[in-house]
mmCIF file of C-alpha atoms in Angstrom:
data_model
loop_
_atom_site.group_PDB
_atom_site.id
_atom_site.type_symbol
_atom_site.label_atom_id
_atom_site.label_comp_id
_atom_site.label_asym_id
_atom_site.label_seq_id
_atom_site.Cartn_x
_atom_site.Cartn_y
_atom_site.Cartn_z
ATOM 1 C CA MET A 1087 -42.420 -12.292 50.848
ATOM 2 C CA ARG A 1088 -43.217 -8.753 49.676
ATOM 3 C CA ASN A 1089 -42.606 -7.319 53.148
ATOM 4 C CA ASN A 1090 -39.306 -9.196 53.455
ATOM 5 C CA LEU A 1091 -38.253 -8.057 49.992
ATOM 6 C CA SER A 1092 -39.066 -4.422 50.769
ATOM 7 C CA SER A 1093 -37.051 -4.689 53.955
ATOM 8 C CA LEU A 1094 -34.106 -6.148 52.072
ATOM 9 C CA LEU A 1095 -34.288 -3.458 49.413
ATOM 10 C CA GLU A 1096 -34.357 -0.811 52.127
ATOM 11 C CA HIS A 1097 -31.221 -2.281 53.661
ATOM 12 C CA ARG A 1098 -29.534 -2.554 50.248
ATOM 13 C CA SER A 1099 -30.125 1.148 49.571
ATOM 14 C CA CYS A 1100 -27.793 2.047 52.437
ATOM 15 C CA PRO A 1101 -24.029 2.102 51.880
ATOM 16 C CA VAL A 1102 -22.211 -0.913 53.294
ATOM 17 C CA GLN A 1103 -20.013 -0.280 56.325
ATOM 18 C CA ILE A 1104 -17.200 -2.692 57.084
ATOM 19 C CA PRO A 1105 -16.270 -2.733 60.781
ATOM 20 C CA GLU A 1106 -12.669 -1.685 61.274
ATOM 21 C CA GLY A 1107 -10.278 -4.338 62.444
ATOM 22 C CA THR A 1108 -12.439 -7.269 61.368
ATOM 23 C CA GLY A 1109 -11.013 -9.834 59.014
ATOM 24 C CA SER A 1110 -14.194 -11.850 58.664
ATOM 25 C CA VAL A 1111 -17.710 -11.171 57.429
ATOM 26 C CA CYS A 1112 -20.870 -11.348 59.494
ATOM 27 C CA HIS A 1113 -24.516 -10.889 58.474
ATOM 28 C CA GLN A 1114 -24.930 -7.789 60.681
ATOM 29 C CA THR A 1115 -22.395 -5.980 58.511
ATOM 30 C CA PHE A 1116 -24.993 -5.233 55.845
ATOM 31 C CA GLY A 1117 -27.888 -4.644 58.206
ATOM 32 C CA LEU A 1118 -29.737 -7.952 57.893
ATOM 33 C CA SER A 1119 -30.913 -9.647 61.051
ATOM 34 C CA ARG A 1120 -30.367 -13.355 61.476
ATOM 35 C CA PRO A 1121 -34.137 -14.145 61.400
ATOM 36 C CA GLU A 1122 -34.483 -12.326 58.056
ATOM 37 C CA ILE A 1123 -31.611 -14.287 56.551
ATOM 38 C CA GLN A 1124 -32.798 -17.570 57.986
ATOM 39 C CA GLY A 1125 -36.240 -16.878 56.583
ATOM 40 C CA CYS A 1126 -34.754 -16.518 53.126
ATOM 41 C CA THR A 1127 -32.578 -19.618 53.397
ATOM 42 C CA ALA A 1128 -34.787 -21.780 55.512
ATOM 43 C CA ASP A 1129 -36.255 -24.471 53.348
ATOM 44 C CA GLY A 1130 -37.685 -25.379 50.032
ATOM 45 C CA LYS A 1131 -35.515 -25.593 46.947
ATOM 46 C CA ASP A 1132 -38.366 -24.113 44.915
ATOM 47 C CA GLU A 1133 -37.244 -20.750 46.314
ATOM 48 C CA LEU A 1134 -33.789 -21.162 44.786
ATOM 49 C CA SER A 1135 -32.700 -20.055 41.362
ATOM 50 C CA LEU A 1136 -32.730 -22.737 38.703
ATOM 51 C CA GLN A 1137 -29.951 -23.411 36.235
ATOM 52 C CA ILE A 1138 -30.539 -24.382 32.642
ATOM 53 C CA PRO A 1139 -27.991 -26.026 30.337
ATOM 54 C CA THR A 1140 -26.970 -23.838 27.412
ATOM 55 C CA PRO A 1141 -25.901 -25.043 23.957
ATOM 56 C CA VAL A 1142 -22.546 -26.753 23.757
ATOM 57 C CA CYS A 1143 -19.702 -24.301 23.096
ATOM 58 C CA GLU A 1144 -16.260 -25.651 22.157
ATOM 59 C CA GLY A 1145 -17.277 -29.111 23.376
ATOM 60 C CA VAL A 1146 -18.451 -27.922 26.805
ATOM 61 C CA GLN A 1147 -22.055 -27.490 27.949
ATOM 62 C CA LEU A 1148 -22.373 -24.425 30.149
ATOM 63 C CA ARG A 1149 -24.961 -23.788 32.840
ATOM 64 C CA ARG A 1150 -26.860 -20.528 32.850
ATOM 65 C CA GLY A 1151 -28.305 -19.471 36.197
ATOM 66 C CA LEU A 1152 -31.758 -17.914 36.514
ATOM 67 C CA PRO A 1153 -31.864 -16.320 39.991
ATOM 68 C CA THR A 1154 -35.184 -15.292 41.490
ATOM 69 C CA VAL A 1155 -35.752 -11.637 42.411
ATOM 70 C CA ARG A 1156 -35.146 -12.364 46.082
ATOM 71 C CA ASP A 1157 -31.961 -14.269 45.269
ATOM 72 C CA LYS A 1158 -30.721 -11.314 43.226
ATOM 73 C CA VAL A 1159 -31.292 -8.946 46.146
ATOM 74 C CA LEU A 1160 -29.536 -11.280 48.582
ATOM 75 C CA GLN A 1161 -26.670 -11.971 46.183
ATOM 76 C CA ALA A 1162 -26.143 -8.248 45.651
ATOM 77 C CA ALA A 1163 -26.066 -7.712 49.422
ATOM 78 C CA VAL A 1164 -23.570 -10.511 49.995
ATOM 79 C CA HIS A 1165 -21.464 -9.351 47.045
ATOM 80 C CA SER A 1166 -21.294 -5.823 48.481
ATOM 81 C CA ILE A 1167 -19.736 -7.311 51.617
ATOM 82 C CA LEU A 1168 -17.369 -9.809 50.024
ATOM 83 C CA GLU A 1169 -15.986 -7.281 47.543
ATOM 84 C CA PRO A 1170 -14.294 -4.825 49.956
ATOM 85 C CA ILE A 1171 -13.032 -7.700 52.100
ATOM 86 C CA TYR A 1172 -11.361 -9.511 49.214
ATOM 87 C CA GLU A 1173 -10.193 -6.360 47.460
ATOM 88 C CA GLU A 1174 -7.633 -6.167 50.252
ATOM 89 C CA ASP A 1175 -6.395 -9.650 49.341
ATOM 90 C CA PHE A 1176 -6.620 -9.750 45.547
ATOM 91 C CA LYS A 1177 -3.358 -9.199 43.701
ATOM 92 C CA ASP A 1178 -2.681 -6.164 41.526
ATOM 93 C CA PHE A 1179 -2.224 -8.366 38.450
ATOM 94 C CA SER A 1180 -5.822 -9.659 38.711
ATOM 95 C CA TYR A 1181 -8.215 -7.564 36.614
ATOM 96 C CA GLY A 1182 -11.356 -9.579 35.905
ATOM 97 C CA PHE A 1183 -14.732 -8.632 37.455
ATOM 98 C CA ARG A 1184 -13.218 -6.021 39.756
ATOM 99 C CA SER A 1185 -14.408 -2.440 40.169
ATOM 100 C CA LYS A 1186 -12.316 0.286 38.540
ATOM 101 C CA ARG A 1187 -10.322 -2.308 36.595
ATOM 102 C CA SER A 1188 -10.643 -3.098 32.918
ATOM 103 C CA THR A 1189 -9.349 -5.310 30.176
ATOM 104 C CA HIS A 1190 -7.354 -2.394 28.771
ATOM 105 C CA GLN A 1191 -5.501 -2.018 32.044
ATOM 106 C CA ALA A 1192 -4.589 -5.705 31.884
ATOM 107 C CA LEU A 1193 -3.366 -5.271 28.297
ATOM 108 C CA ASP A 1194 -1.389 -2.180 29.266
ATOM 109 C CA TYR A 1195 0.269 -4.029 32.167
ATOM 110 C CA MET A 1196 1.238 -6.967 29.952
ATOM 111 C CA PHE A 1197 2.533 -4.627 27.218
ATOM 112 C CA LYS A 1198 4.940 -2.944 29.639
ATOM 113 C CA GLU A 1199 6.143 -6.218 31.163
ATOM 114 C CA VAL A 1200 6.951 -7.802 27.810
ATOM 115 C CA SER A 1201 8.190 -4.719 25.938
ATOM 116 C CA PHE A 1202 10.360 -3.140 28.630
ATOM 117 C CA LYS A 1203 11.443 -6.078 30.807
ATOM 118 C CA GLY A 1204 12.374 -8.671 28.194
ATOM 119 C CA MET A 1205 9.715 -11.299 28.966
ATOM 120 C CA ARG A 1206 10.169 -13.327 25.802
ATOM 121 C CA TYR A 1207 8.955 -16.730 27.059
ATOM 122 C CA ILE A 1208 5.183 -16.937 27.476
ATOM 123 C CA ILE A 1209 2.859 -19.567 28.879
ATOM 124 C CA ASP A 1210 -0.574 -19.127 27.344
ATOM 125 C CA ALA A 1211 -2.776 -21.213 29.637
ATOM 126 C CA ASP A 1212 -6.402 -22.203 29.149
ATOM 127 C CA LEU A 1213 -8.485 -23.877 31.853
ATOM 128 C CA THR A 1214 -10.983 -26.478 30.705
ATOM 129 C CA ASN A 1215 -14.544 -25.493 31.673
ATOM 130 C CA TYR A 1216 -13.332 -23.554 34.707
ATOM 131 C CA PHE A 1217 -16.698 -22.155 35.827
ATOM 132 C CA GLY A 1218 -18.244 -25.615 35.619
ATOM 133 C CA SER A 1219 -15.395 -27.347 37.465
ATOM 134 C CA ILE A 1220 -15.049 -25.369 40.694
ATOM 135 C CA ASP A 1221 -15.287 -27.855 43.549
ATOM 136 C CA HIS A 1222 -17.854 -26.739 46.128
ATOM 137 C CA GLY A 1223 -16.009 -28.292 49.064
ATOM 138 C CA LEU A 1224 -12.731 -26.570 48.193
ATOM 139 C CA LEU A 1225 -14.526 -23.257 47.617
ATOM 140 C CA ARG A 1226 -16.162 -23.543 51.057
ATOM 141 C CA ASP A 1227 -12.728 -24.101 52.600
ATOM 142 C CA PHE A 1228 -11.374 -20.981 50.880
ATOM 143 C CA LEU A 1229 -14.352 -18.901 52.001
ATOM 144 C CA ALA A 1230 -13.930 -20.095 55.582
ATOM 145 C CA ARG A 1231 -10.568 -18.329 55.729
ATOM 146 C CA ARG A 1232 -12.266 -14.930 55.561
ATOM 147 C CA VAL A 1233 -16.012 -15.500 56.078
ATOM 148 C CA SER A 1234 -16.957 -16.707 59.553
ATOM 149 C CA ASP A 1235 -20.720 -16.191 59.482
ATOM 150 C CA GLY A 1236 -22.387 -19.551 58.951
ATOM 151 C CA VAL A 1237 -25.631 -18.049 57.643
ATOM 152 C CA ILE A 1238 -23.898 -16.237 54.783
ATOM 153 C CA ARG A 1239 -21.900 -19.329 53.934
ATOM 154 C CA LYS A 1240 -25.110 -21.357 53.937
ATOM 155 C CA MET A 1241 -26.702 -18.931 51.486
ATOM 156 C CA ILE A 1242 -23.708 -19.162 49.156
ATOM 157 C CA ASP A 1243 -23.808 -22.930 49.397
ATOM 158 C CA LYS A 1244 -27.484 -22.977 48.392
ATOM 159 C CA TRP A 1245 -26.826 -20.720 45.413
ATOM 160 C CA LEU A 1246 -24.047 -23.029 44.275
ATOM 161 C CA LYS A 1247 -26.362 -26.026 44.538
ATOM 162 C CA ALA A 1248 -29.264 -24.446 42.673
ATOM 163 C CA GLY A 1249 -31.134 -27.136 40.777
ATOM 164 C CA ILE A 1250 -30.451 -27.985 37.138
ATOM 165 C CA LEU A 1251 -33.626 -28.671 35.160
ATOM 166 C CA GLU A 1252 -32.899 -30.820 32.101
ATOM 167 C CA ASP A 1253 -35.319 -33.077 30.256
ATOM 168 C CA GLU A 1254 -37.841 -32.507 33.061
ATOM 169 C CA GLN A 1255 -35.340 -33.983 35.543
ATOM 170 C CA LEU A 1256 -34.121 -31.880 38.478
ATOM 171 C CA SER A 1257 -30.603 -32.487 39.807
ATOM 172 C CA TYR A 1258 -28.289 -30.645 42.180
ATOM 173 C CA PRO A 1259 -24.630 -30.143 41.231
ATOM 174 C CA ARG A 1260 -21.604 -30.702 43.431
ATOM 175 C CA GLU A 1261 -19.258 -28.572 41.381
ATOM 176 C CA GLY A 1262 -19.305 -25.404 39.298
ATOM 177 C CA THR A 1263 -20.758 -21.925 39.736
ATOM 178 C CA PRO A 1264 -23.918 -20.980 37.795
ATOM 179 C CA GLN A 1265 -23.104 -18.360 35.184
ATOM 180 C CA GLY A 1266 -25.719 -15.676 35.518
ATOM 181 C CA GLY A 1267 -25.726 -14.994 39.237
ATOM 182 C CA ILE A 1268 -24.412 -11.756 40.710
ATOM 183 C CA ILE A 1269 -22.304 -13.685 43.202
ATOM 184 C CA SER A 1270 -20.624 -16.056 40.713
ATOM 185 C CA PRO A 1271 -17.833 -13.769 39.385
ATOM 186 C CA ILE A 1272 -16.419 -12.937 42.807
ATOM 187 C CA LEU A 1273 -16.616 -16.582 43.888
ATOM 188 C CA SER A 1274 -14.639 -17.618 40.830
ATOM 189 C CA ASN A 1275 -12.092 -14.885 41.542
ATOM 190 C CA ILE A 1276 -11.729 -16.069 45.145
ATOM 191 C CA PHE A 1277 -11.086 -19.627 44.021
ATOM 192 C CA LEU A 1278 -8.343 -18.701 41.539
ATOM 193 C CA HIS A 1279 -6.855 -16.200 43.979
ATOM 194 C CA TYR A 1280 -5.880 -19.061 46.283
ATOM 195 C CA VAL A 1281 -5.209 -21.670 43.615
ATOM 196 C CA LEU A 1282 -3.113 -19.540 41.249
ATOM 197 C CA ASP A 1283 -2.392 -15.957 42.323
ATOM 198 C CA GLU A 1284 -1.051 -16.549 45.823
ATOM 199 C CA TRP A 1285 0.772 -19.707 44.780
ATOM 200 C CA PHE A 1286 2.613 -18.149 41.841
ATOM 201 C CA SER A 1287 3.506 -14.832 43.492
ATOM 202 C CA GLY A 1288 4.258 -16.261 46.930
ATOM 203 C CA GLU A 1289 5.834 -19.653 46.240
ATOM 204 C CA ILE A 1290 7.013 -19.801 42.630
ATOM 205 C CA GLN A 1291 8.409 -16.370 41.787
ATOM 206 C CA PRO A 1292 10.903 -16.327 44.700
ATOM 207 C CA LEU A 1293 12.404 -19.576 43.365
ATOM 208 C CA LEU A 1294 12.931 -18.420 39.773
ATOM 209 C CA LYS A 1295 16.318 -17.368 38.394
ATOM 210 C CA GLY A 1296 15.048 -14.573 36.138
ATOM 211 C CA ARG A 1297 12.217 -12.083 36.160
ATOM 212 C CA SER A 1298 8.632 -13.130 35.606
ATOM 213 C CA PHE A 1299 5.074 -11.791 35.604
ATOM 214 C CA ILE A 1300 1.492 -12.971 35.640
ATOM 215 C CA VAL A 1301 -1.618 -11.197 34.408
ATOM 216 C CA ARG A 1302 -5.080 -12.660 34.950
ATOM 217 C CA TYR A 1303 -8.535 -11.653 33.763
ATOM 218 C CA ALA A 1304 -11.163 -13.980 35.280
ATOM 219 C CA ASP A 1305 -10.054 -17.484 34.211
ATOM 220 C CA ASP A 1306 -7.728 -16.291 31.426
ATOM 221 C CA PHE A 1307 -4.119 -15.750 32.444
ATOM 222 C CA ILE A 1308 -0.695 -15.273 30.893
ATOM 223 C CA LEU A 1309 2.676 -16.055 32.481
ATOM 224 C CA GLY A 1310 5.858 -14.410 31.197
ATOM 225 C CA PHE A 1311 9.541 -15.149 31.878
ATOM 226 C CA THR A 1312 12.989 -13.902 30.940
ATOM 227 C CA ASP A 1313 14.578 -17.324 31.540
ATOM 228 C CA GLU A 1314 13.600 -20.261 29.342
ATOM 229 C CA GLN A 1315 14.279 -22.893 31.992
ATOM 230 C CA ASP A 1316 12.089 -21.040 34.482
ATOM 231 C CA ALA A 1317 9.233 -21.075 31.978
ATOM 232 C CA LYS A 1318 9.625 -24.778 31.238
ATOM 233 C CA ARG A 1319 9.759 -25.701 34.922
ATOM 234 C CA VAL A 1320 6.540 -23.772 35.606
ATOM 235 C CA MET A 1321 4.959 -25.341 32.518
ATOM 236 C CA GLU A 1322 5.630 -28.773 33.999
ATOM 237 C CA VAL A 1323 4.242 -27.997 37.444
ATOM 238 C CA LEU A 1324 1.100 -26.110 36.357
ATOM 239 C CA PRO A 1325 -1.005 -29.224 35.546
ATOM 240 C CA LYS A 1326 -0.104 -30.726 38.937
ATOM 241 C CA ARG A 1327 -1.075 -27.536 40.740
ATOM 242 C CA PHE A 1328 -4.474 -27.299 39.062
ATOM 243 C CA GLY A 1329 -5.044 -31.037 39.350
ATOM 244 C CA LYS A 1330 -4.667 -30.724 43.124
ATOM 245 C CA TYR A 1331 -7.762 -28.490 43.090
ATOM 246 C CA LYS A 1332 -9.708 -30.579 40.574
ATOM 247 C CA LEU A 1333 -9.072 -28.246 37.625
ATOM 248 C CA SER A 1334 -7.364 -29.080 34.362
ATOM 249 C CA LEU A 1335 -5.520 -27.249 31.611
ATOM 250 C CA HIS A 1336 -6.776 -27.639 28.066
ATOM 251 C CA PRO A 1337 -4.126 -29.837 26.385
ATOM 252 C CA ASP A 1338 -4.506 -28.231 22.954
ATOM 253 C CA LYS A 1339 -4.884 -24.593 24.002
ATOM 254 C CA THR A 1340 -2.145 -24.366 26.650
ATOM 255 C CA LYS A 1341 1.040 -23.378 24.857
ATOM 256 C CA PHE A 1342 4.673 -22.488 25.493
ATOM 257 C CA ILE A 1343 5.695 -19.564 23.281
ATOM 258 C CA ASP A 1344 9.028 -17.965 22.453
ATOM 259 C CA LEU A 1345 8.110 -14.561 21.089
ATOM 260 C CA TYR A 1346 11.529 -14.213 19.418
ATOM 261 C CA SER A 1347 11.601 -17.619 17.719
ATOM 262 C CA LYS A 1348 12.149 -17.778 13.986
ATOM 263 C CA SER A 1349 9.368 -18.529 11.545
ATOM 264 C CA GLY A 1350 8.594 -22.229 11.447
ATOM 265 C CA GLU A 1351 10.302 -23.003 14.755
ATOM 266 C CA GLY A 1352 7.200 -22.715 16.938
ATOM 267 C CA ASP A 1353 4.452 -20.367 18.022
ATOM 268 C CA ARG A 1354 5.438 -16.680 18.019
ATOM 269 C CA SER A 1355 2.109 -15.156 19.061
ATOM 270 C CA PHE A 1356 -0.736 -15.752 21.490
ATOM 271 C CA ASP A 1357 -4.341 -14.646 21.979
ATOM 272 C CA PHE A 1358 -5.487 -12.829 25.100
ATOM 273 C CA LEU A 1359 -8.604 -10.722 25.724
ATOM 274 C CA GLY A 1360 -9.642 -10.637 22.081
ATOM 275 C CA PHE A 1361 -6.242 -9.661 20.649
ATOM 276 C CA THR A 1362 -3.401 -11.555 19.032
ATOM 277 C CA HIS A 1363 -0.113 -10.449 20.594
ATOM 278 C CA TYR A 1364 3.250 -10.653 18.832
ATOM 279 C CA ILE A 1365 6.667 -8.997 18.853
ATOM 280 C CA GLY A 1366 7.220 -6.149 16.399
ATOM 281 C CA LYS A 1367 9.395 -3.068 16.046
ATOM 282 C CA SER A 1368 8.658 0.397 17.388
ATOM 283 C CA LEU A 1369 9.310 3.534 15.328
ATOM 284 C CA LYS A 1370 12.740 3.668 16.962
ATOM 285 C CA GLY A 1371 13.461 0.080 16.000
ATOM 286 C CA ASN A 1372 13.079 -1.394 19.476
ATOM 287 C CA PRO A 1373 11.193 -4.675 20.023
ATOM 288 C CA VAL A 1374 7.723 -4.116 21.503
ATOM 289 C CA LEU A 1375 4.649 -6.237 22.068
ATOM 290 C CA LYS A 1376 2.135 -5.410 19.351
ATOM 291 C CA ARG A 1377 -1.464 -6.549 19.067
ATOM 292 C CA LYS A 1378 -4.199 -6.935 16.515
ATOM 293 C CA THR A 1379 -7.791 -8.134 16.646
ATOM 294 C CA SER A 1380 -7.730 -11.921 16.856
ATOM 295 C CA SER A 1381 -9.026 -13.653 13.752
ATOM 296 C CA LYS A 1382 -11.767 -15.388 15.743
ATOM 297 C CA LYS A 1383 -13.066 -12.145 17.266
ATOM 298 C CA PHE A 1384 -12.789 -10.295 13.963
ATOM 299 C CA THR A 1385 -14.776 -12.956 12.110
ATOM 300 C CA ASN A 1386 -17.440 -13.049 14.839
ATOM 301 C CA ALA A 1387 -17.790 -9.258 14.819
ATOM 302 C CA ILE A 1388 -18.169 -9.094 11.043
ATOM 303 C CA THR A 1389 -20.632 -11.999 10.997
ATOM 304 C CA LYS A 1390 -22.846 -10.554 13.740
ATOM 305 C CA THR A 1391 -22.795 -7.041 12.291
ATOM 306 C CA GLY A 1392 -23.636 -8.331 8.820
ATOM 307 C CA LYS A 1393 -26.504 -10.377 10.216
ATOM 308 C CA TRP A 1394 -27.813 -7.337 12.096
ATOM 309 C CA ILE A 1395 -27.745 -5.208 8.908
ATOM 310 C CA LYS A 1396 -29.601 -7.916 7.033
ATOM 311 C CA GLU A 1397 -32.309 -8.189 9.698
ATOM 312 C CA HIS A 1398 -32.755 -4.402 9.972
ATOM 313 C CA ARG A 1399 -32.437 -3.359 6.334
ATOM 314 C CA HIS A 1400 -36.142 -2.492 6.350
ATOM 315 C CA LEU A 1401 -35.452 0.572 8.535
ATOM 316 C CA GLU A 1402 -35.196 4.029 7.077
ATOM 317 C CA ILE A 1403 -31.639 4.565 5.925
ATOM 318 C CA LYS A 1404 -31.064 7.402 8.363
ATOM 319 C CA GLN A 1405 -32.168 5.277 11.311
ATOM 320 C CA LEU A 1406 -30.259 2.239 10.030
ATOM 321 C CA VAL A 1407 -26.959 4.129 9.795
ATOM 322 C CA LYS A 1408 -27.545 5.790 13.170
ATOM 323 C CA GLU A 1409 -27.995 2.454 14.950
ATOM 324 C CA LEU A 1410 -25.149 0.866 13.018
ATOM 325 C CA ASN A 1411 -22.824 3.660 14.117
ATOM 326 C CA VAL A 1412 -23.605 2.844 17.745
ATOM 327 C CA LYS A 1413 -22.442 -0.727 17.188
ATOM 328 C CA MET A 1414 -19.322 0.401 15.361
ATOM 329 C CA ARG A 1415 -18.478 2.842 18.136
ATOM 330 C CA GLY A 1416 -18.639 -0.030 20.622
ATOM 331 C CA HIS A 1417 -16.204 -2.020 18.478
ATOM 332 C CA TYR A 1418 -13.782 0.900 18.190
ATOM 333 C CA ASN A 1419 -14.030 1.629 21.913
ATOM 334 C CA TYR A 1420 -12.602 -1.788 22.675
ATOM 335 C CA TYR A 1421 -10.446 -2.702 19.687
ATOM 336 C CA GLY A 1422 -9.253 0.834 18.955
ATOM 337 C CA ILE A 1423 -5.890 0.355 20.635
ATOM 338 C CA THR A 1424 -2.331 1.213 19.652
ATOM 339 C CA PHE A 1425 -0.939 -1.053 16.888
ATOM 340 C CA ASN A 1426 -4.442 -2.174 15.857
ATOM 341 C CA SER A 1427 -5.327 0.607 13.432
ATOM 342 C CA ARG A 1428 -5.233 -1.840 10.530
ATOM 343 C CA GLY A 1429 -7.672 -4.145 12.339
ATOM 344 C CA ILE A 1430 -10.313 -1.506 12.961
ATOM 345 C CA ARG A 1431 -9.892 -0.087 9.427
ATOM 346 C CA SER A 1432 -10.505 -3.553 8.039
ATOM 347 C CA PHE A 1433 -13.618 -3.843 10.205
ATOM 348 C CA TYR A 1434 -14.871 -0.514 8.839
ATOM 349 C CA GLU A 1435 -14.354 -1.596 5.218
ATOM 350 C CA GLN A 1436 -16.044 -4.965 5.731
ATOM 351 C CA VAL A 1437 -19.065 -3.384 7.414
ATOM 352 C CA LYS A 1438 -19.314 -0.806 4.630
ATOM 353 C CA ARG A 1439 -19.405 -3.542 1.984
ATOM 354 C CA ARG A 1440 -22.110 -5.448 3.817
ATOM 355 C CA LEU A 1441 -24.164 -2.307 4.203
ATOM 356 C CA HIS A 1442 -23.905 -1.703 0.458
ATOM 357 C CA LYS A 1443 -24.945 -5.291 -0.216
ATOM 358 C CA TRP A 1444 -28.079 -5.211 1.932
ATOM 359 C CA LEU A 1445 -29.189 -1.728 0.894
ATOM 360 C CA ASN A 1446 -29.517 -3.162 -2.596
ATOM 361 C CA ARG A 1447 -31.653 -6.037 -1.295
ATOM 362 C CA ARG A 1448 -34.492 -4.007 0.153
ATOM 363 C CA GLY A 1449 -36.823 -4.943 -2.687
ATOM 364 C CA GLY A 1450 -37.133 -3.544 -6.177
ATOM 365 C CA LYS A 1451 -34.280 -2.749 -8.512
ATOM 366 C CA GLN A 1452 -30.800 -1.764 -7.411
ATOM 367 C CA VAL A 1453 -30.645 1.901 -6.460
ATOM 368 C CA TRP A 1454 -27.241 2.201 -4.805
ATOM 369 C CA ASN A 1455 -24.339 1.919 -7.204
ATOM 370 C CA TRP A 1456 -20.934 2.135 -5.561
ATOM 371 C CA GLU A 1457 -20.261 5.793 -6.416
ATOM 372 C CA ARG A 1458 -23.591 6.938 -4.965
ATOM 373 C CA PHE A 1459 -23.147 4.688 -1.917
ATOM 374 C CA VAL A 1460 -19.722 6.222 -1.201
ATOM 375 C CA LEU A 1461 -21.356 9.660 -1.160
ATOM 376 C CA LEU A 1462 -23.938 8.310 1.310
ATOM 377 C CA VAL A 1463 -21.477 6.903 3.876
ATOM 378 C CA ASN A 1464 -18.907 9.683 3.471
ATOM 379 C CA LYS A 1465 -21.054 12.797 3.129
ATOM 380 C CA TRP A 1466 -24.824 12.425 3.391
ATOM 381 C CA LEU A 1467 -25.069 9.967 6.327
ATOM 382 C CA PRO A 1468 -21.466 9.372 7.395
ATOM 383 C CA LEU A 1469 -20.593 5.898 8.612
ATOM 384 C CA LEU A 1470 -18.493 6.180 11.762
ATOM 385 C CA ARG A 1471 -14.820 5.970 10.855
ATOM 386 C CA PRO A 1472 -12.284 4.003 12.932
ATOM 387 C CA LYS A 1473 -10.444 5.744 15.728
ATOM 388 C CA ILE A 1474 -7.784 4.770 18.276
ATOM 389 C CA PHE A 1475 -9.228 5.242 21.761
ATOM 390 C CA HIS A 1476 -6.476 3.640 23.870
ATOM 391 C CA SER A 1477 -2.777 4.353 23.673
ATOM 392 C CA CYS A 1478 -0.045 1.972 24.794
ATOM 393 C CA ILE A 1479 0.940 4.440 27.510
ATOM 394 C CA SER A 1480 -2.251 4.405 29.564
ATOM 395 C CA ALA A 1481 -5.428 2.355 29.734
ATOM 396 C CA ASN A 1482 -8.947 3.641 30.199
ATOM 397 C CA PRO A 1483 -10.362 2.096 33.407
ATOM 398 C CA ILE A 1484 -13.974 2.408 32.264
ATOM 399 C CA LEU A 1485 -14.313 1.089 28.738
ATOM 400 C CA GLU A 1486 -14.363 -2.677 28.503
ATOM 401 C CA GLU A 1487 -14.908 -5.373 25.946
ATOM 402 C CA PRO A 1488 -18.633 -5.577 25.166
ATOM 403 C CA TYR A 1489 -20.271 -7.581 27.990
ATOM 404 C CA ALA A 1490 -16.923 -8.652 29.462
ATOM 405 C CA GLY A 1491 -17.426 -6.895 32.780
ATOM 406 C CA LYS A 1492 -21.080 -7.780 33.255
ATOM 407 C CA PRO A 1493 -21.643 -10.641 35.692
ATOM 408 C CA LEU A 1494 -24.727 -11.924 33.885
ATOM 409 C CA VAL A 1495 -22.778 -12.835 30.758
ATOM 410 C CA ARG A 1496 -20.056 -15.376 30.272
ATOM 411 C CA VAL A 1497 -17.983 -15.395 27.090
ATOM 412 C CA CYS A 1498 -17.340 -19.007 26.176
ATOM 413 C CA GLY A 1499 -13.707 -20.045 26.269
ATOM 414 C CA GLY A 1500 -12.532 -17.074 28.223
ATOM 415 C CA ALA A 1501 -12.864 -13.341 28.356
ATOM 416 C CA GLY A 1502 -11.159 -12.827 25.029
ATOM 417 C CA ARG A 1503 -10.212 -16.071 23.467
#
């Protein structure tokens, strides 16, 4: 195995070359011979990565994949081939798990569509346990449209069917992609590309009376319309479309929203990628789509930061503030966006109060009254102050929500819900 692994690593160190004029993928494309691949996929499920059930989140038990080292190398090689092939097919409004694309670009795109093109009717859709519901047979059919090499498809099929070890019982799933594998994000993108992206842009939009848009980040997507009847017609057909591919919309989280409705007449805001979006007024008095940190994300951030301060209050104060500033910078990097200055200021104030609380619980009598503490965080060891990093005019293609772009992590309920 060591010799095979070294050989694979040697091949992976070389840049991938896609043959010109080929629409399908073959194993020779990334320098692996058929015997090498067959040796890695030959037999024995003990070679495959195992999946373990994770704690229930929002009523759904997720599966976390644990790929072996060899599986990781192979998955990275296959991913490096699938990515450039499907980048030619993926739509511009798809942003999740794609190189040089970020959540802020998705937010910027949606801001312009709603603010400048009058998209007042919104469908906020939520798929129920999407990653655990992808049908393997349907996914194989989608892959067959672009991937002709049977050995690569066999490898993908084995990764999908990696065993689930629960209560000392080993079973093999027929649906879902294990969250934790390098290959899983692109497979999930491929599935929704055919189920949603091509269908909406190719079949639905030409039939609508008014203008419309779609923005998708992984399994989270928003549909916008200028015509109310168009929005309602799409709202009716969406469950049928997803049902055809064995997916379902969450009945309580999928909503129809009129951003201009009066108070008490229905929902006027929606959550997407960690922000609550609503219609407000610009400095010139024009209606624009504004955003603020969603209450769920804000509460989670405060809770986790407070817990971290509590668990690390034994550190020297200089080191404690230094490490805390790193965490706060990460929060500002993502949530520091136009119209959310109040949200990040509130985060700063809440963190400051928790720091004051736990500095006075380090043992012994209280030593930090409020006046002295203010001098500490403002002058002696300044606590990082909030800052807007992203304007509504352009989005930074590098900075992303913490962990959102990393394939080994799945945020329960969607990228930002």
